[in-house]
PDB file of C-alpha atoms in Angstrom:
ATOM      1  CA  MET A   1       5.903-192.134 -69.236  1.00 98.00           C
ATOM      2  CA  LEU A   2       6.763-193.549 -72.570  1.00 98.00           C
ATOM      3  CA  GLN A   3       9.387-196.111 -72.706  1.00 98.00           C
ATOM      4  CA  LEU A   4       9.968-196.940 -76.009  1.00 98.00           C
ATOM      5  CA  PRO A   5      12.566-198.270 -78.357  1.00 97.00           C
ATOM      6  CA  LEU A   6      14.470-195.973 -80.661  1.00 97.00           C
ATOM      7  CA  ALA A   7      15.697-196.945 -84.314  1.00 97.00           C
ATOM      8  CA  TRP A   8      19.306-195.928 -84.491  1.00 97.00           C
ATOM      9  CA  GLU A   9      19.724-192.504 -86.294  1.00 98.00           C
ATOM     10  CA  ASN A  10      16.612-193.137 -88.105  1.00 98.00           C
ATOM     11  CA  ILE A  11      14.802-189.742 -87.687  1.00 98.00           C
ATOM     12  CA  GLU A  12      12.032-190.087 -89.903  1.00 97.00           C
ATOM     13  CA  HIS A  13      11.010-193.544 -88.640  1.00 98.00           C
ATOM     14  CA  ASN A  14      11.169-192.177 -84.908  1.00 98.00           C
ATOM     15  CA  LYS A  15       9.551-188.908 -85.754  1.00 98.00           C
ATOM     16  CA  LEU A  16       6.599-190.949 -87.160  1.00 98.00           C
ATOM     17  CA  TYR A  17       6.467-193.625 -84.592  1.00 98.00           C
ATOM     18  CA  PHE A  18       6.276-190.972 -81.736  1.00 98.00           C
ATOM     19  CA  LEU A  19       3.804-188.859 -83.462  1.00 97.00           C
ATOM     20  CA  GLU A  20       1.525-191.891 -83.924  1.00 97.00           C
ATOM     21  CA  GLN A  21       2.210-193.065 -80.200  1.00 97.00           C
ATOM     22  CA  LEU A  22       1.211-189.402 -78.779  1.00 97.00           C
ATOM     23  CA  LYS A  23      -1.980-189.221 -80.680  1.00 95.00           C
ATOM     24  CA  HIS A  24      -3.478-192.041 -78.616  1.00 96.00           C
ATOM     25  CA  ILE A  25      -2.416-190.686 -74.855  1.00 97.00           C
ATOM     26  CA  GLU A  26      -5.413-190.627 -72.485  1.00 97.00           C
ATOM     27  CA  SER A  27      -7.300-187.341 -72.861  1.00 95.00           C
ATOM     28  CA  ASP A  28      -6.924-186.277 -68.994  1.00 96.00           C
ATOM     29  CA  THR A  29      -3.080-186.388 -69.274  1.00 98.00           C
ATOM     30  CA  ASP A  30      -1.438-183.366 -67.936  1.00 98.00           C
ATOM     31  CA  LEU A  31       2.455-184.091 -68.835  1.00 98.00           C
ATOM     32  CA  VAL A  32       3.929-186.708 -71.525  1.00 98.00           C
ATOM     33  CA  VAL A  33       7.674-187.781 -70.766  1.00 98.00           C
ATOM     34  CA  LEU A  34       9.772-189.080 -73.664  1.00 98.00           C
ATOM     35  CA  PRO A  35      13.454-190.316 -73.537  1.00 98.00           C
ATOM     36  CA  GLU A  36      16.674-188.575 -74.435  1.00 98.00           C
ATOM     37  CA  MET A  37      17.337-188.132 -77.960  1.00 98.00           C
ATOM     38  CA  PHE A  38      13.951-189.833 -78.862  1.00 98.00           C
ATOM     39  CA  ILE A  39      14.171-189.222 -82.453  1.00 98.00           C
ATOM     40  CA  SER A  40      17.955-190.566 -83.187  1.00 98.00           C
ATOM     41  CA  GLY A  41      19.269-192.696 -80.056  1.00 98.00           C
ATOM     42  CA  PHE A  42      22.402-191.433 -78.109  1.00 98.00           C
ATOM     43  CA  THR A  43      24.538-190.866 -80.936  1.00 98.00           C
ATOM     44  CA  MET A  44      27.925-189.076 -81.348  1.00 98.00           C
ATOM     45  CA  ASN A  45      27.196-188.238 -84.945  1.00 98.00           C
ATOM     46  CA  PRO A  46      25.058-185.225 -84.419  1.00 98.00           C
ATOM     47  CA  GLU A  47      25.545-184.186 -88.093  1.00 98.00           C
ATOM     48  CA  ARG A  48      23.512-187.060 -89.094  1.00 98.00           C
ATOM     49  CA  VAL A  49      20.376-186.344 -86.976  1.00 98.00           C
ATOM     50  CA  SER A  50      20.295-182.813 -86.154  1.00 98.00           C
ATOM     51  CA  ILE A  51      17.208-180.556 -86.641  1.00 98.00           C
ATOM     52  CA  GLY A  52      16.697-176.870 -85.974  1.00 98.00           C
ATOM     53  CA  MET A  53      14.495-175.140 -83.689  1.00 98.00           C
ATOM     54  CA  GLN A  54      12.251-174.230 -86.515  1.00 97.00           C
ATOM     55  CA  ASP A  55      12.028-177.821 -87.711  1.00 98.00           C
ATOM     56  CA  LYS A  56       8.616-179.169 -89.003  1.00 98.00           C
ATOM     57  CA  PHE A  57       8.459-181.818 -86.567  1.00 98.00           C
ATOM     58  CA  ILE A  58       8.881-179.366 -83.711  1.00 98.00           C
ATOM     59  CA  ALA A  59       5.880-177.633 -85.249  1.00 98.00           C
ATOM     60  CA  GLU A  60       4.193-180.910 -85.356  1.00 98.00           C
ATOM     61  CA  LEU A  61       4.743-181.605 -81.551  1.00 98.00           C
ATOM     62  CA  GLN A  62       3.441-177.927 -80.685  1.00 98.00           C
ATOM     63  CA  SER A  63       0.432-178.654 -82.825  1.00 98.00           C
ATOM     64  CA  LEU A  64      -0.426-181.864 -81.047  1.00 98.00           C
ATOM     65  CA  CYS A  65       0.325-180.507 -77.450  1.00 98.00           C
ATOM     66  CA  LYS A  66      -2.146-177.523 -78.468  1.00 98.00           C
ATOM     67  CA  THR A  67      -4.939-180.105 -79.787  1.00 97.00           C
ATOM     68  CA  SER A  68      -4.151-182.762 -77.000  1.00 97.00           C
ATOM     69  CA  ASN A  69      -4.006-180.183 -74.048  1.00 98.00           C
ATOM     70  CA  PHE A  70      -1.126-181.650 -72.593  1.00 98.00           C
ATOM     71  CA  ALA A  71       2.731-180.564 -72.150  1.00 98.00           C
ATOM     72  CA  LEU A  72       5.521-182.617 -73.588  1.00 98.00           C
ATOM     73  CA  ILE A  73       9.397-183.103 -72.588  1.00 98.00           C
ATOM     74  CA  GLY A  74      12.078-185.122 -74.126  1.00 98.00           C
ATOM     75  CA  SER A  75      15.515-184.190 -75.748  1.00 98.00           C
ATOM     76  CA  VAL A  76      16.757-183.864 -79.240  1.00 98.00           C
ATOM     77  CA  VAL A  77      19.788-183.164 -81.070  1.00 98.00           C
ATOM     78  CA  ILE A  78      19.525-179.387 -82.033  1.00 98.00           C
ATOM     79  CA  GLU A  79      21.761-177.516 -84.350  1.00 98.00           C
ATOM     80  CA  GLU A  80      22.286-173.997 -83.723  1.00 98.00           C
ATOM     81  CA  HIS A  81      24.868-171.135 -84.504  1.00 96.00           C
ATOM     82  CA  ASN A  82      27.009-173.787 -85.766  1.00 96.00           C
ATOM     83  CA  ALA A  83      27.113-175.987 -82.823  1.00 98.00           C
ATOM     84  CA  PHE A  84      25.271-179.060 -81.790  1.00 98.00           C
ATOM     85  CA  TYR A  85      23.398-179.372 -78.486  1.00 98.00           C
ATOM     86  CA  ASN A  86      21.576-182.350 -76.668  1.00 98.00           C
ATOM     87  CA  ARG A  87      18.404-180.171 -75.934  1.00 98.00           C
ATOM     88  CA  LEU A  88      15.580-180.962 -73.614  1.00 98.00           C
ATOM     89  CA  LEU A  89      12.565-179.372 -74.841  1.00 98.00           C
ATOM     90  CA  PHE A  90       9.297-178.599 -72.663  1.00 99.00           C
ATOM     91  CA  ILE A  91       6.505-177.801 -74.860  1.00 98.00           C
ATOM     92  CA  TYR A  92       3.509-176.233 -73.086  1.00 98.00           C
ATOM     93  CA  PRO A  93      -0.009-176.958 -74.186  1.00 98.00           C
ATOM     94  CA  SER A  94      -0.113-173.539 -75.703  1.00 98.00           C
ATOM     95  CA  GLY A  95       2.628-174.385 -77.859  1.00 98.00           C
ATOM     96  CA  GLU A  96       4.985-172.252 -76.132  1.00 98.00           C
ATOM     97  CA  ILE A  97       8.855-174.074 -75.788  1.00 98.00           C
ATOM     98  CA  VAL A  98      11.312-173.392 -73.161  1.00 98.00           C
ATOM     99  CA  TYR A  99      14.455-175.521 -73.274  1.00 98.00           C
ATOM    100  CA  TYR A 100      17.613-176.765 -71.275  1.00 98.00           C
ATOM    101  CA  ASN A 101      20.929-177.921 -72.796  1.00 98.00           C
ATOM    102  CA  LYS A 102      22.321-180.909 -71.172  1.00 98.00           C
ATOM    103  CA  ARG A 103      25.140-179.596 -68.643  1.00 98.00           C
ATOM    104  CA  HIS A 104      26.973-182.729 -67.782  1.00 98.00           C
ATOM    105  CA  LEU A 105      28.097-184.457 -71.046  1.00 98.00           C
ATOM    106  CA  PHE A 106      28.974-188.023 -70.961  1.00 98.00           C
ATOM    107  CA  SER A 107      32.733-188.188 -71.399  1.00 98.00           C
ATOM    108  CA  LEU A 108      32.929-192.034 -71.549  1.00 97.00           C
ATOM    109  CA  ALA A 109      31.361-191.757 -74.902  1.00 97.00           C
ATOM    110  CA  GLY A 110      33.049-188.411 -75.918  1.00 98.00           C
ATOM    111  CA  GLU A 111      29.738-186.610 -75.934  1.00 98.00           C
ATOM    112  CA  GLU A 112      31.773-183.276 -74.799  1.00 98.00           C
ATOM    113  CA  LYS A 113      33.869-183.642 -78.041  1.00 98.00           C
ATOM    114  CA  VAL A 114      30.796-183.011 -80.434  1.00 98.00           C
ATOM    115  CA  TYR A 115      28.206-181.287 -78.319  1.00 98.00           C
ATOM    116  CA  GLU A 116      28.374-177.935 -76.251  1.00 98.00           C
ATOM    117  CA  ALA A 117      27.582-178.124 -72.803  1.00 98.00           C
ATOM    118  CA  GLY A 118      24.644-176.159 -71.410  1.00 97.00           C
ATOM    119  CA  LYS A 119      25.185-173.558 -68.639  1.00 94.00           C
ATOM    120  CA  ASP A 120      22.005-172.900 -66.609  1.00 94.00           C
ATOM    121  CA  ARG A 121      19.433-175.091 -65.050  1.00 96.00           C
ATOM    122  CA  LEU A 122      15.839-174.461 -66.047  1.00 98.00           C
ATOM    123  CA  ILE A 123      12.912-174.337 -63.759  1.00 98.00           C
ATOM    124  CA  VAL A 124       9.464-174.740 -65.775  1.00 98.00           C
ATOM    125  CA  GLU A 125       6.263-173.394 -63.993  1.00 98.00           C
ATOM    126  CA  TYR A 126       3.632-175.407 -65.109  1.00 98.00           C
ATOM    127  CA  ASN A 127      -0.177-175.925 -63.549  1.00 97.00           C
ATOM    128  CA  GLY A 128       1.076-174.842 -60.154  1.00 98.00           C
ATOM    129  CA  TRP A 129       4.152-177.063 -60.194  1.00 98.00           C
ATOM    130  CA  LYS A 130       7.958-175.961 -60.385  1.00 98.00           C
ATOM    131  CA  ILE A 131       9.746-178.461 -62.442  1.00 98.00           C
ATOM    132  CA  CYS A 132      13.355-179.117 -62.786  1.00 98.00           C
ATOM    133  CA  PRO A 133      13.950-181.107 -65.982  1.00 98.00           C
ATOM    134  CA  LEU A 134      17.576-182.720 -66.451  1.00 98.00           C
ATOM    135  CA  VAL A 135      19.168-185.197 -68.837  1.00 98.00           C
ATOM    136  CA  CYS A 136      20.520-188.773 -68.283  1.00 98.00           C
ATOM    137  CA  TYR A 137      24.359-188.129 -66.888  1.00 98.00           C
ATOM    138  CA  ASP A 138      23.366-185.213 -64.812  1.00 98.00           C
ATOM    139  CA  LEU A 139      21.692-187.691 -62.463  1.00 98.00           C
ATOM    140  CA  ARG A 140      25.386-188.428 -61.398  1.00 98.00           C
ATOM    141  CA  PHE A 141      25.849-184.825 -60.062  1.00 97.00           C
ATOM    142  CA  PRO A 142      23.839-184.070 -56.995  1.00 96.00           C
ATOM    143  CA  VAL A 143      25.141-180.556 -56.517  1.00 95.00           C
ATOM    144  CA  PHE A 144      23.455-179.379 -59.936  1.00 96.00           C
ATOM    145  CA  SER A 145      20.214-181.020 -58.684  1.00 96.00           C
ATOM    146  CA  ARG A 146      20.119-179.705 -55.285  1.00 96.00           C
ATOM    147  CA  ASN A 147      16.698-178.261 -54.526  1.00 97.00           C
ATOM    148  CA  THR A 148      18.102-175.216 -52.566  1.00 93.00           C
ATOM    149  CA  GLY A 149      15.256-172.889 -51.443  1.00 92.00           C
ATOM    150  CA  GLU A 150      12.620-175.162 -52.585  1.00 95.00           C
ATOM    151  CA  ALA A 151      13.560-174.314 -56.170  1.00 96.00           C
ATOM    152  CA  TYR A 152      11.095-177.054 -57.222  1.00 98.00           C
ATOM    153  CA  ASP A 153       8.455-179.749 -56.611  1.00 98.00           C
ATOM    154  CA  LEU A 154       9.294-182.279 -59.217  1.00 98.00           C
ATOM    155  CA  LEU A 155      12.480-183.411 -60.835  1.00 98.00           C
ATOM    156  CA  ILE A 156      12.449-184.873 -64.099  1.00 99.00           C
ATOM    157  CA  TYR A 157      15.391-186.948 -65.943  1.00 98.00           C
ATOM    158  CA  VAL A 158      14.962-188.166 -69.401  1.00 98.00           C
ATOM    159  CA  ALA A 159      17.664-190.676 -70.547  1.00 98.00           C
ATOM    160  CA  SER A 160      19.468-193.275 -72.595  1.00 98.00           C
ATOM    161  CA  TRP A 161      20.714-195.210 -69.774  1.00 98.00           C
ATOM    162  CA  PRO A 162      22.232-198.736 -70.674  1.00 98.00           C
ATOM    163  CA  ASN A 163      21.705-201.897 -68.622  1.00 98.00           C
ATOM    164  CA  GLN A 164      25.204-202.316 -67.561  1.00 96.00           C
ATOM    165  CA  ARG A 165      24.933-199.329 -65.114  1.00 97.00           C
ATOM    166  CA  ILE A 166      21.228-199.688 -64.457  1.00 98.00           C
ATOM    167  CA  TYR A 167      21.980-200.352 -60.601  1.00 98.00           C
ATOM    168  CA  ALA A 168      23.506-196.674 -60.600  1.00 98.00           C
ATOM    169  CA  TRP A 169      20.310-195.456 -62.159  1.00 98.00           C
ATOM    170  CA  ASP A 170      17.845-197.001 -59.780  1.00 98.00           C
ATOM    171  CA  THR A 171      20.052-196.090 -56.620  1.00 98.00           C
ATOM    172  CA  LEU A 172      20.756-192.569 -57.712  1.00 98.00           C
ATOM    173  CA  MET A 173      17.192-191.948 -58.520  1.00 98.00           C
ATOM    174  CA  LYS A 174      15.926-192.742 -55.087  1.00 98.00           C
ATOM    175  CA  ALA A 175      18.600-190.562 -53.703  1.00 98.00           C
ATOM    176  CA  ARG A 176      17.812-187.696 -55.609  1.00 98.00           C
ATOM    177  CA  ALA A 177      14.146-188.054 -54.334  1.00 98.00           C
ATOM    178  CA  ILE A 178      15.209-188.283 -50.807  1.00 98.00           C
ATOM    179  CA  GLU A 179      17.849-185.508 -50.635  1.00 97.00           C
ATOM    180  CA  ASN A 180      15.738-183.093 -52.589  1.00 98.00           C
ATOM    181  CA  MET A 181      12.488-184.179 -50.676  1.00 98.00           C
ATOM    182  CA  SER A 182      11.096-183.925 -54.345  1.00 98.00           C
ATOM    183  CA  TYR A 183       8.853-186.144 -56.712  1.00 98.00           C
ATOM    184  CA  VAL A 184      10.960-187.737 -59.387  1.00 98.00           C
ATOM    185  CA  VAL A 185      10.155-189.029 -62.532  1.00 98.00           C
ATOM    186  CA  ALA A 186      12.342-190.731 -64.874  1.00 98.00           C
ATOM    187  CA  VAL A 187      12.164-191.963 -68.420  1.00 98.00           C
ATOM    188  CA  ASN A 188      14.583-194.131 -70.139  1.00 98.00           C
ATOM    189  CA  ARG A 189      14.548-195.747 -73.538  1.00 98.00           C
ATOM    190  CA  CYS A 190      14.259-199.478 -74.256  1.00 98.00           C
ATOM    191  CA  GLY A 191      15.632-201.750 -76.826  1.00 97.00           C
ATOM    192  CA  THR A 192      19.176-201.931 -78.381  1.00 96.00           C
ATOM    193  CA  ASP A 193      21.559-199.417 -80.310  1.00 95.00           C
ATOM    194  CA  GLU A 194      24.159-199.678 -83.023  1.00 94.00           C
ATOM    195  CA  ASN A 195      26.975-199.977 -80.154  1.00 91.00           C
ATOM    196  CA  ASN A 196      25.509-203.110 -78.975  1.00 93.00           C
ATOM    197  CA  ASN A 197      24.098-201.278 -75.665  1.00 95.00           C
ATOM    198  CA  MET A 198      20.829-203.085 -74.029  1.00 98.00           C
ATOM    199  CA  TYR A 199      18.231-201.011 -72.582  1.00 98.00           C
ATOM    200  CA  ALA A 200      15.655-202.649 -70.324  1.00 97.00           C
ATOM    201  CA  GLY A 201      14.151-199.000 -69.518  1.00 98.00           C
ATOM    202  CA  HIS A 202      13.561-198.883 -65.857  1.00 98.00           C
ATOM    203  CA  SER A 203      11.406-195.674 -66.054  1.00 98.00           C
ATOM    204  CA  GLN A 204       9.899-195.114 -62.666  1.00 98.00           C
ATOM    205  CA  ALA A 205       8.390-192.400 -60.479  1.00 98.00           C
ATOM    206  CA  ILE A 206       9.172-191.815 -56.754  1.00 98.00           C
ATOM    207  CA  ASP A 207       7.782-189.790 -54.062  1.00 98.00           C
ATOM    208  CA  TYR A 208       9.586-187.404 -51.688  1.00 98.00           C
ATOM    209  CA  MET A 209      10.473-190.000 -49.323  1.00 98.00           C
ATOM    210  CA  GLY A 210      12.055-192.176 -51.813  1.00 98.00           C
ATOM    211  CA  GLN A 211       9.022-194.789 -52.053  1.00 98.00           C
ATOM    212  CA  TYR A 212       8.048-195.923 -55.643  1.00 98.00           C
ATOM    213  CA  LEU A 213       4.896-194.502 -57.004  1.00 98.00           C
ATOM    214  CA  GLN A 214       5.864-196.788 -60.181  1.00 98.00           C
ATOM    215  CA  GLU A 215       8.583-199.506 -59.726  1.00 98.00           C
ATOM    216  CA  PRO A 216      10.992-199.506 -62.506  1.00 98.00           C
ATOM    217  CA  LEU A 217       9.502-200.939 -65.771  1.00 97.00           C
ATOM    218  CA  VAL A 218      10.972-203.328 -68.200  1.00 98.00           C
ATOM    219  CA  GLY A 219      10.481-203.179 -71.749  1.00 97.00           C
ATOM    220  CA  GLU A 220       8.194-201.084 -74.289  1.00 97.00           C
ATOM    221  CA  GLN A 221       5.704-199.539 -72.264  1.00 96.00           C
ATOM    222  CA  ILE A 222       3.446-196.535 -71.795  1.00 98.00           C
ATOM    223  CA  VAL A 223       2.570-196.162 -68.373  1.00 98.00           C
ATOM    224  CA  TYR A 224       0.336-193.360 -66.333  1.00 98.00           C
ATOM    225  CA  THR A 225       1.082-192.196 -62.839  1.00 97.00           C
ATOM    226  CA  VAL A 226      -0.443-189.616 -60.682  1.00 98.00           C
ATOM    227  CA  ILE A 227       1.541-187.021 -58.338  1.00 98.00           C
ATOM    228  CA  ASP A 228      -0.080-184.595 -55.813  1.00 98.00           C
ATOM    229  CA  LYS A 229       1.778-181.640 -54.681  1.00 98.00           C
ATOM    230  CA  ALA A 230      -0.501-181.004 -51.715  1.00 98.00           C
ATOM    231  CA  ILE A 231       0.584-184.277 -50.039  1.00 98.00           C
ATOM    232  CA  GLN A 232       4.455-183.292 -50.786  1.00 98.00           C
ATOM    233  CA  ASP A 233       3.997-179.636 -49.390  1.00 98.00           C
ATOM    234  CA  LYS A 234       2.484-181.222 -46.173  1.00 98.00           C
ATOM    235  CA  ALA A 235       5.381-183.382 -45.829  1.00 98.00           C
ATOM    236  CA  ARG A 236       7.856-180.638 -46.566  1.00 98.00           C
ATOM    237  CA  ALA A 237       6.289-178.500 -43.943  1.00 97.00           C
ATOM    238  CA  ARG A 238       6.102-181.193 -41.334  1.00 97.00           C
ATOM    239  CA  PHE A 239       9.705-182.380 -41.675  1.00 97.00           C
ATOM    240  CA  GLY A 240      11.587-179.265 -42.585  1.00 95.00           C
ATOM    241  CA  PHE A 241      14.551-181.255 -43.868  1.00 96.00           C
ATOM    242  CA  LEU A 242      15.002-178.714 -46.974  1.00 96.00           C
ATOM    243  CA  GLY A 243      15.370-175.797 -44.688  1.00 94.00           C
ATOM    244  CA  ASP A 244      18.418-177.386 -42.699  1.00 95.00           C
ATOM    245  CA  ALA A 245      20.301-177.946 -46.049  1.00 93.00           C
ATOM    246  CA  ASP A 246      23.678-176.153 -46.654  1.00 91.00           C
ATOM    247  CA  SER A 247      23.423-173.161 -48.665  1.00 87.00           C
ATOM    248  CA  PHE A 248      25.972-172.490 -51.415  1.00 85.00           C
ATOM    249  CA  THR A 249      26.075-170.953 -54.952  1.00 83.00           C
ATOM    250  CA  LEU A 250      26.947-173.005 -58.065  1.00 80.00           C
ATOM    251  CA  LYS A 251      29.337-171.158 -60.480  1.00 77.00           C
TER     252      LYS A 251
END
């Protein structure tokens, strides 16, 4: 989990900064999680910071994943077909990329006015895990993240969640873990932005019963945690909570 400060709308600085940090990740790491809009900060000026899917930086991330043999996840501002997306990228160690466009756009900041909303949830299969990656404001909407049919084993949030609402972040993160009986890993940025928002971070890892594996972090940190799918599988089989859940179709 890379809980790091972001230079506001300075994509060249942030690109170099994160590439350097990623070069020093421990060699036995399986998955690296970065914050939301990690090369720009959470900006409503996408035309200043957007990149394309063929951008050299993305190719550099792919190359790094290959040489380091880890997967990487984080969101960036992507311009595609004359529209802007807050796009979460999942890069496999092979360099293959799958992505999720943020569905719930943060209307308090006017995100829906400048970005196109995504429609479909993404489930990533990696190293025997099924992973559901979501972005920041998605946290407030439990229906979209509901683990129907044991669709996933790990829920990941990448975020730019400010201090003034950090109590909601901590509370809802535990709720998502408990109601979905799933590990949750959440990575938030730290530092300040151009709008005078402060970010302590509070990146964290929680198990399927809502207990901390990694308590909320404060300030600039890179932290490693280990999760065990076999233990979670046994707990799900023992308690059966997910099997008793209401069934529904989200349109």
